[in-house]
GROMACS .gro file of C-alpha atoms in nm:
model
  225
    1MET     CA    1  12.003   9.839   9.897
    2ASN     CA    2  12.235  10.032   9.662
    3GLU     CA    3  12.253   9.862   9.322
    4ALA     CA    4  12.630   9.875   9.316
    5LEU     CA    5  12.648   9.705   9.658
    6VAL     CA    6  12.422   9.429   9.530
    7SER     CA    7  12.661   9.382   9.239
    8LEU     CA    8  12.955   9.387   9.480
    9ILE     CA    9  12.800   9.116   9.698
   10ALA     CA   10  12.734   8.904   9.389
   11ALA     CA   11  13.085   8.963   9.257
   12ASN     CA   12  13.245   8.855   9.586
   13ILE     CA   13  13.026   8.541   9.608
   14ALA     CA   14  13.125   8.465   9.248
   15PHE     CA   15  13.501   8.520   9.316
   16VAL     CA   16  13.504   8.311   9.637
   17GLY     CA   17  13.258   8.047   9.509
   18THR     CA   18  13.440   7.978   9.180
   19HIS     CA   19  13.771   7.953   9.367
   20PHE     CA   20  13.626   7.690   9.600
   21VAL     CA   21  13.446   7.476   9.340
   22MET     CA   22  13.731   7.491   9.087
   23SER     CA   23  13.991   7.404   9.353
   24HIS     CA   24  13.798   7.120   9.505
   25PRO     CA   25  13.488   6.938   9.373
   26LEU     CA   26  13.530   7.041   9.010
   27ARG     CA   27  13.908   7.027   8.993
   28ALA     CA   28  13.946   6.658   8.899
   29PRO     CA   29  13.670   6.654   8.634
   30LEU     CA   30  13.792   6.984   8.485
   31VAL     CA   31  14.153   6.858   8.466
   32LYS     CA   32  14.025   6.538   8.306
   33ALA     CA   33  13.822   6.731   8.044
   34LEU     CA   34  14.068   7.017   7.978
   35GLY     CA   35  14.400   6.873   8.071
   36ALA     CA   36  14.629   7.024   8.331
   37GLY     CA   37  14.728   7.317   8.112
   38GLY     CA   38  14.372   7.386   8.000
   39PHE     CA   39  14.251   7.375   8.356
   40GLN     CA   40  14.515   7.633   8.466
   41ILE     CA   41  14.411   7.862   8.180
   42ALA     CA   42  14.042   7.833   8.274
   43TYR     CA   43  14.114   7.884   8.643
   44VAL     CA   44  14.313   8.200   8.582
   45ALA     CA   45  14.057   8.333   8.336
   46VAL     CA   46  13.767   8.286   8.576
   47SER     CA   47  13.971   8.424   8.866
   48PHE     CA   48  14.069   8.743   8.675
   49ALA     CA   49  13.716   8.790   8.540
   50THR     CA   50  13.547   8.762   8.877
   51LEU     CA   51  13.818   8.971   9.048
   52ALA     CA   52  13.766   9.246   8.783
   53TRP     CA   53  13.396   9.235   8.864
   54VAL     CA   54  13.485   9.282   9.233
   55TYR     CA   55  13.712   9.571   9.158
   56PHE     CA   56  13.473   9.769   8.941
   57ALA     CA   57  13.172   9.701   9.164
   58PHE     CA   58  13.384   9.815   9.463
   59LEU     CA   59  13.472  10.141   9.290
   60ALA     CA   60  13.102  10.202   9.210
   61SER     CA   61  12.986  10.147   9.566
   62PRO     CA   62  12.958  10.421   9.834
   63PRO     CA   63  13.309  10.490   9.973
   64ALA     CA   64  13.239  10.586  10.334
   65ASP     CA   65  12.889  10.506  10.440
   66LEU     CA   66  12.962  10.365  10.789
   67PRO     CA   67  13.055  10.565  11.100
   68GLY     CA   68  13.401  10.417  11.140
   69SER     CA   69  13.560  10.291  11.463
   70GLY     CA   70  13.781  10.592  11.519
   71THR     CA   71  14.126  10.596  11.668
   72ILE     CA   72  14.075  10.257  11.846
   73GLY     CA   73  13.993  10.099  11.508
   74TRP     CA   74  14.302  10.247  11.346
   75ILE     CA   75  14.526  10.129  11.628
   76ALA     CA   76  14.378   9.778  11.607
   77ALA     CA   77  14.412   9.770  11.229
   78THR     CA   78  14.772   9.887  11.248
   79ILE     CA   79  14.861   9.623  11.505
   80ILE     CA   80  14.679   9.339  11.323
   81THR     CA   81  14.840   9.425  10.991
   82TRP     CA   82  15.198   9.380  11.118
   83PRO     CA   83  15.185   9.004  11.186
   84ALA     CA   84  14.978   8.967  10.868
   85MET     CA   85  15.262   9.107  10.665
   86VAL     CA   86  15.530   8.901  10.850
   87LEU     CA   87  15.339   8.580  10.777
   88LEU     CA   88  15.272   8.678  10.417
   89ALA     CA   89  15.634   8.778  10.349
   90GLY     CA   90  15.762   8.455  10.501
   91SER     CA   91  15.514   8.230  10.321
   92PHE     CA   92  15.714   8.237   9.996
   93ILE     CA   93  16.010   8.060  10.153
   94GLY     CA   94  16.000   7.683  10.185
   95ASN     CA   95  15.620   7.653  10.150
   96PRO     CA   96  15.510   7.298  10.067
   97ALA     CA   97  15.160   7.425   9.984
   98LEU     CA   98  15.300   7.596   9.672
   99PRO     CA   99  15.298   7.384   9.356
  100THR     CA  100  15.672   7.337   9.319
  101PRO     CA  101  15.895   7.028   9.258
  102MET     CA  102  16.033   7.066   9.615
  103ALA     CA  103  15.695   7.058   9.784
  104GLU     CA  104  15.705   6.699   9.909
  105ALA     CA  105  16.057   6.733  10.049
  106GLN     CA  106  15.957   7.061  10.217
  107ALA     CA  107  15.659   6.887  10.375
  108ARG     CA  108  15.885   6.621  10.524
  109ALA     CA  109  16.135   6.878  10.660
  110GLU     CA  110  16.126   7.029  11.008
  111PRO     CA  111  15.903   7.346  11.012
  112ALA     CA  112  16.110   7.664  11.005
  113ARG     CA  113  16.055   8.036  11.004
  114VAL     CA  114  15.681   8.135  10.977
  115PHE     CA  115  15.578   7.766  10.957
  116LYS     CA  116  15.652   7.743  11.327
  117VAL     CA  117  15.356   7.975  11.369
  118THR     CA  118  15.116   7.811  11.122
  119ARG     CA  119  15.133   7.587  10.819
  120HIS     CA  120  14.913   7.842  10.636
  121PRO     CA  121  15.100   8.169  10.673
  122MET     CA  122  14.988   8.309  10.339
  123MET     CA  123  14.623   8.234  10.421
  124TRP     CA  124  14.647   8.380  10.768
  125GLY     CA  125  14.827   8.684  10.629
  126ILE     CA  126  14.533   8.748  10.400
  127GLY     CA  127  14.279   8.667  10.672
  128LEU     CA  128  14.439   8.911  10.921
  129TRP     CA  129  14.462   9.177  10.647
  130ALA     CA  130  14.090   9.134  10.592
  131LEU     CA  131  14.021   9.155  10.966
  132SER     CA  132  14.229   9.475  10.992
  133HIS     CA  133  14.000   9.639  10.730
  134MET     CA  134  13.686   9.518  10.899
  135ALA     CA  135  13.807   9.662  11.231
  136LEU     CA  136  13.789  10.009  11.077
  137PHE     CA  137  13.416   9.983  11.011
  138TRP     CA  138  13.466  10.239  10.737
  139SER     CA  139  13.229  10.139  10.453
  140THR     CA  140  12.989   9.860  10.360
  141ARG     CA  141  13.189   9.790  10.048
  142THR     CA  142  13.502   9.732  10.255
  143MET     CA  143  13.318   9.513  10.505
  144VAL     CA  144  13.170   9.295  10.227
  145THR     CA  145  13.497   9.256  10.033
  146ALA     CA  146  13.717   9.201  10.339
  147LEU     CA  147  13.474   8.938  10.476
  148ALA     CA  148  13.477   8.758  10.144
  149MET     CA  149  13.861   8.758  10.129
  150GLY     CA  150  13.881   8.639  10.492
  151ILE     CA  151  13.649   8.350  10.418
  152LEU     CA  152  13.839   8.262  10.101
  153ALA     CA  153  14.168   8.257  10.293
  154LEU     CA  154  14.073   8.081  10.616
  155VAL     CA  155  13.810   7.839  10.488
  156GLY     CA  156  14.029   7.780  10.188
  157ALA     CA  157  14.318   7.687  10.421
  158ARG     CA  158  14.108   7.414  10.571
  159LEU     CA  159  14.002   7.287  10.236
  160GLN     CA  160  14.365   7.301  10.119
  161ASP     CA  161  14.455   7.058  10.392
  162THR     CA  162  14.199   6.809  10.258
  163LYS     CA  163  14.319   6.856   9.901
  164LYS     CA  164  14.690   6.823   9.996
  165GLU     CA  165  14.618   6.507  10.202
  166ALA     CA  166  14.482   6.352   9.883
  167LEU     CA  167  14.756   6.480   9.655
  168MET     CA  168  15.063   6.435   9.882
  169GLY     CA  169  14.954   6.155  10.118
  170ASP     CA  170  15.201   6.076  10.396
  171ALA     CA  171  15.414   6.384  10.326
  172TRP     CA  172  15.127   6.624  10.400
  173ALA     CA  173  15.011   6.414  10.692
  174ALA     CA  174  15.361   6.445  10.841
  175TRP     CA  175  15.358   6.819  10.778
  176GLU     CA  176  15.019   6.850  10.956
  177SER     CA  177  15.148   6.656  11.253
  178ARG     CA  178  15.430   6.901  11.303
  179THR     CA  179  15.245   7.228  11.231
  180SER     CA  180  14.928   7.403  11.331
  181TYR     CA  181  14.633   7.546  11.142
  182TRP     CA  182  14.577   7.800  11.417
  183PRO     CA  183  14.867   8.046  11.460
  184ARG     CA  184  15.095   7.998  11.755
  185TRP     CA  185  15.156   8.366  11.826
  186GLY     CA  186  15.407   8.293  12.109
  187VAL     CA  187  15.677   8.202  11.854
  188LEU     CA  188  15.615   8.486  11.610
  189LEU     CA  189  15.924   8.677  11.718
  190ARG     CA  190  16.135   8.362  11.666
  191VAL     CA  191  16.062   8.317  11.294
  192GLY     CA  192  16.398   8.460  11.189
  193ALA     CA  193  16.535   8.790  11.057
  194VAL     CA  194  16.425   8.754  10.699
  195PRO     CA  195  16.043   8.726  10.755
  196LEU     CA  196  16.055   8.989  11.037
  197ILE     CA  197  16.247   9.245  10.829
  198ALA     CA  198  16.067   9.173  10.501
  199GLY     CA  199  15.727   9.174  10.677
  200THR     CA  200  15.797   9.497  10.856
  201ALA     CA  201  15.913   9.661  10.533
  202LEU     CA  202  15.598   9.540  10.355
  203TRP     CA  203  15.388   9.667  10.645
  204LEU     CA  204  15.545  10.013  10.632
  205ALA     CA  205  15.544  10.035  10.251
  206GLY     CA  206  15.187   9.904  10.213
  207SER     CA  207  15.043  10.146  10.471
  208TRP     CA  208  15.243  10.435  10.313
  209LEU     CA  209  15.105  10.351   9.964
  210HIS     CA  210  14.758  10.348  10.113
  211LEU     CA  211  14.753  10.728  10.116
  212TRP     CA  212  14.832  10.745   9.741
  213ARG     CA  213  14.586  10.467   9.648
  214ALA     CA  214  14.297  10.535   9.882
  215GLY     CA  215  14.359  10.894   9.984
  216ILE     CA  216  14.364  10.792  10.351
  217PRO     CA  217  14.681  10.781  10.570
  218ALA     CA  218  14.705  10.432  10.727
  219GLY     CA  219  14.915  10.248  10.978
  220VAL     CA  220  15.187  10.432  11.169
  221TRP     CA  221  15.178  10.710  10.905
  222ARG     CA  222  14.856  10.838  11.056
  223TRP     CA  223  15.061  10.952  11.352
  224ILE     CA  224  15.413  11.016  11.219
  225GLY     CA  225  15.341  11.126  10.860
   0.00000   0.00000   0.00000
């Protein structure tokens, strides 16, 4: 196997693995040893270091060594990316999973906007984004990295439920009882104007920038650009 790909696989394992262990089994002992502030510094430092490793190993790996899935793959990727961006854009409004002073009150409130679809819109946004790249079957480096990010997001969402149950108790239990881990796609178009408009704008802008960053036209720009 290509040496750069071996490094990329190791980098992705390190990035995902350190996120999981520092967020879950090692979180409490690290906070006790380092303090809350020290833990946050260590978490960010490890995250950026392993992400930088992923980035440089990705650049060093072969860029287009798979046959690709052709037009069908691009259509699938374009379609999958739209709900991903709607969920991601909406996840920053009223999200009790984010560490804010309002988290407990938000968890006790009636689910609104993208939380009618899933209680993990950010994670599903990232997971669907990863799936859209895997659907292209463009390169081994993309398959490896997208798979890692998908696992981080969707397995991480499940682990987040366990962590929040311990941290927030009844508030998170109430939130879980009114929301779903699995997306309820039937209500996607009823999440409100802000997530739909912001997500669509993000979808169009992100796929447009893809040409300038990756040199490949993506999304609807493949056909109307």
